XYZ file of C-alpha atoms in Angstrom:
687
model
C 30.642 20.682 -24.985
C 33.413 22.006 -22.775
C 32.031 25.535 -23.004
C 28.540 24.266 -22.188
C 29.755 22.449 -19.048
C 31.690 25.528 -17.975
C 28.568 27.679 -18.412
C 26.402 25.236 -16.437
C 28.919 25.038 -13.598
C 29.268 28.817 -13.533
C 25.496 29.275 -13.284
C 25.359 26.618 -10.561
C 27.987 28.339 -8.411
C 26.489 31.781 -9.083
C 23.116 30.450 -7.923
C 24.708 29.049 -4.751
C 26.355 32.400 -4.112
C 23.015 34.160 -4.594
C 21.437 31.857 -2.022
C 24.057 32.626 0.616
C 22.913 35.370 2.953
C 25.719 37.718 3.912
C 25.146 39.619 7.161
C 27.083 42.582 8.434
C 26.221 44.030 11.817
C 26.642 47.336 13.584
C 26.426 47.092 17.380
C 26.077 50.312 19.334
C 25.852 51.220 22.998
C 24.913 54.908 22.674
C 25.062 55.884 26.365
C 25.619 54.700 29.910
C 21.825 54.392 30.327
C 20.524 50.851 30.637
C 18.402 49.097 28.006
C 19.296 51.365 25.086
C 21.497 49.017 23.060
C 21.143 48.998 19.255
C 21.950 46.307 16.667
C 21.609 47.190 12.974
C 21.998 44.584 10.222
C 22.977 44.926 6.572
C 21.977 41.840 4.564
C 22.973 40.932 1.029
C 22.628 37.847 -1.129
C 19.655 35.548 -1.313
C 16.341 36.809 -2.653
C 14.838 39.905 -1.016
C 12.664 40.842 0.801
C 14.184 39.626 4.057
C 12.381 38.669 7.262
C 14.087 39.283 10.618
C 12.911 37.068 13.499
C 14.400 38.693 16.610
C 14.285 37.154 20.071
C 13.437 40.665 21.275
C 9.621 40.598 21.089
C 9.299 44.339 20.479
C 11.206 44.295 17.194
C 9.011 43.838 14.056
C 9.660 41.052 11.563
C 10.373 43.636 8.865
C 12.986 45.538 10.865
C 16.722 45.168 10.277
C 17.311 47.237 13.403
C 16.648 46.240 17.029
C 16.596 48.997 19.647
C 16.090 49.148 23.409
C 18.241 46.064 23.981
C 19.632 45.119 27.385
C 23.403 45.407 27.454
C 25.271 42.195 28.255
C 22.385 39.923 27.184
C 22.626 37.791 24.000
C 19.902 38.339 21.392
C 19.192 35.933 18.552
C 17.976 36.885 15.075
C 17.007 34.512 12.264
C 17.224 36.196 8.836
C 15.207 34.562 6.027
C 14.843 35.494 2.378
C 11.913 35.065 -0.019
C 13.029 31.540 -0.970
C 13.172 30.301 2.617
C 16.942 30.400 2.979
C 17.921 31.477 6.459
C 20.872 32.247 8.683
C 21.023 32.664 12.470
C 23.129 35.206 14.308
C 23.595 36.002 18.001
C 24.582 39.491 19.152
C 25.402 41.024 22.526
C 25.607 44.746 23.146
C 28.722 45.278 25.309
C 28.321 46.795 28.777
C 30.219 49.971 29.584
C 28.774 51.330 32.841
C 28.371 49.662 36.248
C 24.586 50.084 36.040
C 24.596 48.196 32.724
C 26.670 45.381 34.242
C 24.254 45.057 37.191
C 21.250 45.173 34.889
C 22.656 42.590 32.491
C 23.686 40.276 35.334
C 20.288 40.442 37.040
C 18.154 40.000 33.914
C 18.572 36.179 33.807
C 17.688 36.032 37.520
C 14.548 38.094 36.866
C 13.577 35.756 34.047
C 14.156 32.690 36.234
C 12.090 34.051 39.129
C 9.432 35.230 36.683
C 9.227 31.718 35.247
C 8.233 30.514 38.734
C 5.901 33.345 39.775
C 4.140 33.657 36.429
C 4.133 29.981 35.471
C 0.698 28.925 34.225
C -0.134 25.464 35.671
C -3.429 25.172 33.769
C -1.699 25.666 30.428
C 1.223 23.445 31.457
C -1.136 20.513 32.068
C -3.061 21.163 28.862
C -6.298 22.255 30.552
C -6.656 25.234 28.220
C -4.840 27.076 25.459
C -3.337 30.351 26.726
C -2.640 31.649 23.216
C -4.811 34.655 22.304
C -6.831 34.203 19.125
C -8.770 36.877 17.276
C -11.981 35.908 15.511
C -12.638 39.373 14.210
C -11.019 42.729 13.511
C -12.997 45.748 14.649
C -13.034 48.737 12.316
C -12.565 52.076 14.137
C -13.219 55.643 13.090
C -9.963 56.680 11.362
C -7.863 58.946 13.569
C -10.179 58.605 16.581
C -8.794 59.195 20.106
C -10.482 59.682 23.511
C -9.683 63.407 23.267
C -11.803 64.055 20.144
C -14.747 66.436 20.554
C -16.598 65.723 17.295
C -19.702 63.836 16.253
C -19.225 61.006 13.731
C -22.076 59.765 11.513
C -22.097 56.701 9.235
C -22.925 58.436 5.950
C -22.834 55.454 3.570
C -21.831 51.799 3.516
C -19.609 50.770 0.625
C -19.305 47.132 1.697
C -22.663 45.428 2.234
C -23.506 43.355 5.311
C -21.927 39.900 4.927
C -19.725 40.958 2.014
C -16.213 39.547 1.701
C -13.472 42.207 1.653
C -9.704 42.223 1.298
C -7.292 44.281 3.356
C -7.286 47.856 2.029
C -10.789 47.698 0.471
C -13.111 50.649 1.093
C -15.756 49.776 3.692
C -17.723 52.943 4.480
C -17.867 56.725 4.343
C -18.029 58.607 7.644
C -18.817 62.301 8.136
C -17.038 64.126 10.951
C -18.865 67.118 12.430
C -18.682 69.994 9.996
C -15.528 68.583 8.408
C -14.990 66.578 5.236
C -16.045 62.979 4.729
C -13.677 60.128 5.646
C -13.390 56.887 3.683
C -12.852 53.921 5.996
C -10.609 51.123 4.737
C -10.609 47.471 5.842
C -7.615 46.612 8.041
C -7.963 42.867 7.424
C -9.567 40.360 5.072
C -12.850 38.691 6.003
C -16.628 39.105 6.183
C -18.084 42.528 7.071
C -20.566 42.908 9.929
C -22.210 46.335 10.317
C -22.441 47.795 13.838
C -24.151 51.046 12.793
C -26.912 51.689 10.292
C -26.547 54.231 7.496
C -27.274 57.698 8.868
C -26.648 56.520 12.442
C -24.325 58.194 14.939
C -21.156 56.169 15.540
C -19.619 58.322 18.261
C -20.678 61.606 19.849
C -18.193 63.195 22.284
C -21.101 64.966 24.008
C -22.889 61.702 24.743
C -21.727 60.250 28.109
C -22.590 56.711 27.014
C -20.251 56.982 24.031
C -17.448 58.399 26.202
C -17.721 55.589 28.758
C -18.711 52.607 26.630
C -15.710 50.571 25.629
C -15.358 50.400 21.860
C -18.066 52.957 21.047
C -15.868 54.287 18.220
C -16.067 51.058 16.185
C -18.422 51.050 13.211
C -17.932 47.514 11.867
C -16.365 44.129 12.461
C -14.511 42.006 9.940
C -14.842 38.327 10.837
C -11.921 36.130 9.819
C -12.543 32.873 7.965
C -10.405 31.143 10.630
C -9.333 32.455 14.063
C -6.030 34.294 13.825
C -3.258 33.966 16.418
C -2.423 37.350 17.947
C 1.314 38.003 17.878
C 3.976 40.308 19.241
C 5.785 42.483 16.671
C 8.493 39.791 16.306
C 5.896 37.129 15.467
C 5.773 35.308 18.820
C 2.209 34.356 19.846
C 0.604 36.480 22.572
C -0.482 34.456 25.601
C -2.998 35.359 28.303
C -1.866 33.028 31.053
C -3.113 32.584 34.601
C 0.002 33.252 36.731
C 0.678 30.774 39.515
C 1.332 33.596 42.002
C -2.175 34.979 41.411
C -3.710 31.519 41.861
C -1.659 31.055 45.051
C -2.764 34.372 46.578
C -6.418 34.213 45.525
C -6.917 30.568 46.537
C -5.354 31.357 49.906
C -7.621 34.370 50.388
C -10.692 32.357 49.404
C -9.762 29.509 51.775
C -9.234 31.880 54.713
C -12.517 33.666 53.962
C -14.392 30.368 54.226
C -12.301 29.032 57.151
C -12.914 32.184 59.214
C -16.630 32.292 58.423
C -16.528 35.393 56.181
C -14.717 37.437 58.800
C -14.147 40.113 56.155
C -17.878 40.893 56.258
C -19.068 40.036 59.752
C -16.012 41.569 61.434
C -15.987 44.837 59.484
C -17.947 46.937 61.977
C -15.869 45.767 64.944
C -12.670 46.514 63.036
C -13.805 50.130 62.609
C -14.394 50.424 66.367
C -10.925 49.028 67.077
C -9.249 51.404 64.624
C -11.102 54.346 66.187
C -9.528 53.458 69.538
C -12.622 52.286 71.411
C -10.750 49.222 72.714
C -7.279 50.763 73.182
C -5.877 49.550 76.496
C -2.995 51.872 77.536
C -1.543 49.143 79.759
C -1.521 46.426 77.080
C 1.866 45.155 75.854
C 3.161 46.629 72.601
C 4.514 49.888 71.223
C 1.824 51.582 69.113
C -1.960 51.959 68.996
C -4.254 49.976 66.724
C -4.634 52.996 64.432
C -0.891 53.671 64.232
C -0.207 50.033 63.345
C -2.893 50.243 60.654
C -1.469 53.495 59.279
C 2.043 52.022 59.138
C 0.855 48.913 57.306
C -1.382 50.883 54.909
C 1.520 53.198 54.079
C 3.495 50.128 53.037
C 0.871 49.056 50.500
C -0.752 52.271 49.252
C 1.715 53.623 46.732
C 2.529 53.952 43.073
C 0.706 50.700 42.290
C -2.592 52.338 43.211
C -1.929 55.061 40.641
C 0.102 53.478 37.848
C -0.788 49.820 38.353
C -4.536 50.388 38.228
C -4.189 52.399 35.023
C -2.313 49.494 33.433
C -4.947 47.015 34.643
C -7.877 49.034 33.300
C -6.177 49.760 29.977
C -5.382 46.030 29.559
C -8.557 44.518 30.979
C -11.050 47.291 30.361
C -13.615 48.623 32.827
C -14.559 45.082 33.879
C -11.189 44.614 35.603
C -12.447 47.045 38.274
C -15.111 44.581 39.415
C -12.621 41.751 39.883
C -10.201 44.073 41.692
C -12.918 44.779 44.249
C -13.745 41.068 44.643
C -10.072 40.208 45.190
C -9.692 43.074 47.665
C -12.614 41.776 49.720
C -11.175 38.252 49.776
C -7.739 39.574 50.726
C -9.177 41.036 53.926
C -9.373 37.498 55.342
C -5.712 36.745 54.551
C -4.681 39.891 56.414
C -6.790 38.868 59.400
C -5.090 35.484 59.700
C -1.486 36.623 59.241
C -1.745 39.642 61.541
C -3.488 37.656 64.293
C -0.554 35.239 64.222
C 1.898 38.145 64.060
C 0.727 39.375 67.469
C 0.312 35.929 68.993
C 3.901 34.829 68.334
C 5.669 38.155 68.860
C 8.643 38.520 71.185
C 8.809 41.610 73.440
C 12.234 42.383 74.921
C 12.732 44.008 78.366
C 13.573 47.334 76.661
C 10.137 47.313 74.999
C 11.240 46.475 71.465
C 8.908 44.106 69.663
C 10.015 41.360 67.262
C 7.164 39.779 65.370
C 5.839 38.834 61.977
C 6.027 35.747 59.772
C 9.587 34.916 60.884
C 8.251 34.294 64.406
C 5.005 32.489 63.691
C 6.508 30.357 60.930
C 9.314 29.234 63.208
C 7.641 28.937 66.595
C 4.071 28.273 65.466
C 5.141 25.338 63.341
C 7.578 24.147 66.010
C 4.534 23.817 68.293
C 3.122 21.407 65.706
C 6.268 19.272 65.661
C 7.331 20.865 62.365
C 10.469 22.529 63.689
C 12.594 21.860 60.613
C 9.968 23.115 58.177
C 9.349 26.173 60.349
C 13.025 27.130 60.416
C 13.329 26.788 56.627
C 10.177 28.791 55.882
C 11.114 31.532 58.360
C 14.648 31.795 56.976
C 13.474 31.962 53.364
C 10.896 34.595 54.266
C 13.488 36.734 56.096
C 15.929 36.661 53.165
C 13.184 37.607 50.703
C 11.930 40.386 52.987
C 15.384 41.964 53.303
C 15.850 41.924 49.522
C 12.364 43.290 48.948
C 12.904 46.111 51.442
C 16.008 47.368 49.632
C 14.429 47.181 46.177
C 10.648 47.272 45.912
C 10.217 48.994 49.274
C 13.058 51.466 48.802
C 14.932 51.957 45.503
C 11.830 51.493 43.355
C 9.907 54.060 45.409
C 12.755 56.599 45.298
C 13.270 56.040 41.575
C 9.637 56.368 40.550
C 8.839 59.327 42.824
C 11.823 61.187 41.346
C 10.687 60.380 37.795
C 7.163 61.620 38.557
C 8.286 64.840 40.244
C 10.967 65.572 37.632
C 8.270 65.262 34.967
C 6.243 68.029 36.641
C 9.054 70.174 38.059
C 11.777 70.517 35.416
C 14.241 72.000 37.910
C 14.702 68.479 39.294
C 15.742 66.925 35.980
C 19.284 65.583 36.127
C 19.450 66.002 39.895
C 18.473 62.489 40.971
C 21.458 62.163 43.287
C 20.584 65.272 45.302
C 16.916 64.327 45.346
C 18.010 60.986 46.785
C 20.191 62.664 49.405
C 17.342 64.914 50.580
C 14.904 61.998 50.598
C 17.383 59.847 52.530
C 17.735 62.584 55.155
C 13.949 62.836 55.533
C 13.608 59.056 55.749
C 16.534 58.852 58.168
C 15.034 61.400 60.542
C 11.981 59.158 60.832
C 13.402 55.640 60.893
C 16.265 56.323 63.321
C 13.583 56.809 65.971
C 12.195 53.293 65.482
C 8.634 52.048 65.161
C 7.132 54.708 67.450
C 8.556 57.457 65.250
C 7.487 55.647 62.079
C 3.980 55.133 63.470
C 3.623 58.799 64.431
C 4.633 59.995 60.961
C 2.514 57.467 59.060
C -0.386 58.249 61.402
C -0.279 61.794 60.026
C 0.960 61.309 56.454
C -1.343 58.420 55.486
C -4.622 60.193 56.372
C -3.332 63.358 54.675
C -2.295 61.736 51.403
C -5.362 59.503 51.342
C -7.642 62.490 51.916
C -5.991 64.513 49.136
C -6.229 61.655 46.672
C -9.757 60.554 47.604
C -11.152 64.122 47.500
C -9.533 64.762 44.122
C -10.911 61.497 42.743
C -14.391 62.241 44.093
C -14.232 65.742 42.577
C -13.450 64.274 39.139
C -16.261 61.744 39.509
C -18.774 64.368 40.677
C -17.872 66.720 37.833
C -18.573 63.815 35.456
C -21.534 62.506 37.457
C -23.654 62.338 34.316
C -21.467 59.376 33.334
C -22.313 57.300 36.407
C -24.871 55.073 34.672
C -22.737 54.246 31.631
C -19.661 53.820 33.852
C -21.168 51.154 36.091
C -22.795 49.484 33.100
C -19.367 49.279 31.469
C -17.875 47.779 34.639
C -20.543 45.095 35.030
C -20.791 44.306 31.322
C -17.006 44.191 31.018
C -16.753 41.787 33.968
C -19.312 39.242 32.749
C -19.875 39.678 29.016
C -17.098 37.821 27.159
C -18.022 39.533 23.908
C -17.076 42.929 25.288
C -13.798 41.946 26.905
C -10.122 42.357 26.135
C -8.859 38.777 26.392
C -12.143 37.137 27.362
C -13.694 36.840 30.805
C -10.711 34.870 32.154
C -8.315 37.520 30.885
C -10.165 40.369 32.579
C -10.631 38.388 35.807
C -6.899 37.614 35.949
C -5.913 41.237 35.266
C -8.231 42.488 38.029
C -7.167 39.843 40.552
C -3.499 40.347 39.721
C -3.610 44.111 40.256
C -5.466 43.759 43.572
C -3.233 40.974 44.894
C -0.048 42.852 43.972
C -1.335 46.097 45.459
C -2.689 45.118 48.879
C -0.064 42.403 49.543
C -2.631 40.244 51.348
C -0.921 36.933 52.028
C 2.576 38.351 51.568
C 3.060 38.679 55.333
C 4.758 42.084 55.416
C 1.899 43.798 57.273
C 2.097 41.264 60.116
C 5.465 42.784 61.072
C 3.900 46.220 61.644
C 0.768 44.895 63.346
C 2.808 42.770 65.761
C 3.833 46.006 67.518
C 0.246 46.970 68.428
C -0.714 47.429 72.088
C -3.151 44.598 72.738
C -3.735 41.570 74.951
C -5.835 39.797 72.317
C -4.149 38.777 69.010
C -7.432 38.563 67.019
C -8.121 42.228 67.796
C -5.193 43.213 65.604
C -6.391 40.816 62.923
C -9.646 42.769 62.833
C -7.768 46.054 62.416
C -5.586 44.556 59.670
C -8.518 43.426 57.536
C -9.228 47.103 56.862
C -6.017 47.384 54.816
C -7.125 45.638 51.609
C -10.431 47.492 51.915
C -8.656 50.871 52.039
C -5.976 49.974 49.501
C -8.026 48.121 46.899
C -11.750 48.588 47.457
C -11.365 52.352 48.059
C -8.154 53.768 46.541
C -7.702 51.392 43.571
C -11.402 51.560 42.746
C -11.416 55.370 42.837
C -8.451 55.439 40.446
C -10.274 53.074 38.097
C -13.473 55.148 38.281
C -11.557 58.348 37.456
C -10.142 56.645 34.355
C -13.545 55.286 33.315
C -15.566 58.456 34.061
C -13.133 60.536 31.981
C -12.971 57.967 29.182
C -9.191 57.575 29.597
C -9.516 53.792 29.970
C -9.683 53.644 26.174
C -6.213 55.154 25.735
C -3.567 52.644 24.667
C 0.209 52.809 24.574
C 0.642 55.230 27.497
C 2.501 54.602 30.772
C 0.275 53.915 33.769
C 1.170 56.898 35.982
C 0.950 59.289 33.024
C -2.467 57.917 32.084
C -3.829 58.557 35.589
C -2.227 62.001 35.645
C -3.848 62.878 32.312
C -7.234 61.647 33.568
C -7.067 64.016 36.548
C -5.575 66.746 34.361
C -8.537 66.548 31.976
C -10.648 68.025 34.789
C -8.077 70.021 36.781
C -5.220 71.310 34.636
C -3.122 71.896 37.754
C -3.748 68.511 39.357
C -0.750 66.671 37.832
C 1.423 68.846 40.103
C -0.610 67.805 43.145
C -0.466 64.193 41.979
C 3.315 64.442 41.717
C 3.495 65.529 45.371
C 1.009 62.796 46.358
C 3.212 60.200 44.622
C 6.178 61.429 46.664
C 4.175 61.136 49.901
C 3.034 57.642 48.893
C 6.640 56.666 48.152
C 8.004 58.298 51.320
C 5.523 56.533 53.586
C 6.152 53.218 51.800
C 9.904 53.589 52.339
C 9.665 54.234 56.066
C 7.273 51.316 56.540
C 9.392 48.914 54.526
C 12.484 50.033 56.403
C 10.874 48.538 59.508
C 9.813 45.345 57.711
C 13.317 44.845 56.348
C 14.950 45.661 59.669
C 12.931 43.039 61.522
C 13.840 40.428 58.891
C 17.468 41.589 59.121
C 17.544 41.228 62.913
C 16.008 37.766 62.632
C 18.966 36.762 60.465
C 21.796 38.664 62.171
C 20.743 39.266 65.779
C 18.597 41.649 67.783
C 21.230 44.117 69.009
C 20.783 47.829 68.424
C 24.083 47.908 66.484
C 22.654 45.404 64.003
C 19.539 47.571 63.670
C 21.605 50.728 63.068
C 23.725 48.974 60.430
C 20.579 48.061 58.521
C 19.157 51.602 58.773
C 22.337 53.188 57.404
C 22.462 50.658 54.560
C 18.802 51.356 53.815
C 19.501 55.098 53.509
C 22.359 54.457 51.096
C 19.971 52.499 48.876
C 17.552 55.466 48.886
C 20.225 57.602 47.202
C 21.150 54.809 44.768
C 17.513 54.279 43.816
C 16.912 57.951 43.038
C 20.119 58.537 41.088
C 20.751 55.318 39.114
C 18.616 53.308 36.691
C 18.857 49.712 37.865
C 16.181 48.061 35.736
C 16.309 44.318 36.356
C 17.669 44.793 39.894
C 14.449 46.561 40.854
C 12.328 44.048 38.934
C 13.948 41.170 40.822
C 13.433 42.847 44.188
C 9.815 43.645 43.345
C 9.275 39.965 42.556
C 10.762 39.069 45.942
C 7.780 40.796 47.577
C 5.455 38.386 45.786
C 7.728 35.412 46.513
C 7.352 36.134 50.255
C 3.815 34.753 49.953
C 5.054 31.185 49.306
C 6.503 30.432 52.760
C 3.944 32.687 54.433
C 0.770 31.109 53.066
C 2.069 27.575 53.684
C 2.347 28.510 57.347
C -1.056 30.213 57.367
C -2.717 27.071 55.992
C -1.117 24.919 58.706
C -2.106 27.328 61.502
C -5.553 28.401 60.255
C -7.327 26.057 62.696
C -5.518 27.695 65.608
C -6.563 31.155 64.389
C -10.189 30.036 64.045
C -10.175 28.741 67.636
C -8.710 32.046 68.884
C -11.336 33.961 66.890
C -14.215 31.982 68.424
C -12.797 32.603 71.900
C -12.432 36.326 71.166
C -16.052 36.616 70.013
C -17.195 34.952 73.221
C -15.307 37.543 75.287
C -16.627 40.368 73.107
C -20.251 39.248 73.536
C -19.712 38.752 77.286
C -18.299 42.310 77.494
C -15.024 40.943 78.948
C -12.721 43.070 76.739
C -11.224 46.398 77.803
C -13.343 49.241 76.444
C -12.925 52.952 76.897
C -15.688 54.691 78.810
C -18.006 56.690 76.575
C -17.493 60.436 76.866
């Protein structure tokens, strides 16, 4: 009996020991580069196989190794065995370089600001479920990519229509050109639905409709018995939310469009006349012409987002995102009209000719006129702080960093020389911005038309050389915008992606452009509002749309897993092998013009906070140039992300003020139209 008890107790304790999961970790910081931390686990005990639930969403459940981790940030992993026993561990990759310390310190701030900007109020109040569900799994041609040049025919169905299949079952046999047959396997369990008849062509690279049509390379669908939650590699559900910042910007733009009587449409022709200089009064107060103010403001918005951001939007939302980008761009024209009209109306011109205007002025003094002095001071102060931060990051370091990355990718001699690239760029920027707004306006007045012409002509050339795709391309855009069955994420998902890209690109409602337009030579504030409404049209309706059309006409919108700028570069390169080099130079010009424009925006916010003396201005300019070098030579990750978010956050105080003063702008607009119809405005004599 004693031996029996001993045996039972021994088995009991051995079983307990087997259930205990023993975890040994190896934490590695392989370099001074940010976001390259590695944690590797060695697990024993329990009952294999083990499941690893990492807080890092990019790490698969089956992986005992997490890579690409941010140094200085704690990561959680829950390890479970086959019997459900689990243990939780928290690991932090130590920081070693200053850049890693900055990045790790700023990451929580980025997450906090992101929680505000990208909060989904509709989901929060239970109005809809943001989680993405899949009702079916589409079956593609094995090994297909947009670069294939073959013709694929459905030779024989193995699984009949409506047949139940398990994952890994044979579904069909496909013949590829003159090559061997391919057996297609089911990638999920469910009911088979045929999309192509036996003997039918699945995909033909020489057929424009197949190249353009989204999903032309799918031959079947497997419908799940129950909708399946789409997940990240770590098992977290994927959500398609409606970010609050997008709602804020789009609702504002829609309100101003209605409040101003569709000024974006009925004022378009007059805005062209103003930009062409027909109403330029040389004796009017201000520093630059209507066109120079427009060029300066456009240079601040047209940039890498028009190249990389659009590629991301189209790859995520499909061709249909293009339609909603255009709609949002048209609505944004009204926001620009309102904010830039107020920018001129409440500007302050010093005896030496320097102009101080923008949201800081109209938020403070415009609201003070409405007995909202306290609110005005708070909104103006918040806006100024955000604008200064945005100018150093999103308007400076981000531009220097990304232009260097793009050029170094095309010109290998630059690789590893980010510091010297930054020094040269800082010198070029310094030569321009030391001269003030007149110097900035002269340069942007030349650079913006040049870079826009290069990019537009190249895009048109690609479109013309693929003109046979025009019908399928526009069909894909319209169908993708309105047909939920053909969308990535449903109609709401595509609409949000399109609106988000447009709102982030043209900055309508952000208020930054009002700073540049406040310097225009005019006696009539609404005249500059008319000029400003051309910005979203140029930025979004023209440049963003052309980028999207290049991607769609070349079929590159179907490519997944590629960085935005590289995707656009490859789309151009598919027609002109040498164009990626030209695109690299265009990106630098975009970045350069954005930096000099944002230097002025930041300086005006800086002087609002610290005084209007020329010494204060010079201090800001020198600091700005230092940040150019830092941006080109150091990877700052979360620092740049936070600053980029500050640009969007500027819209909160700005749009509140625009709502409160919209009635005043409408009254000024009506008065302006009366003067225009009565021919009471200054107009140059016809030559």
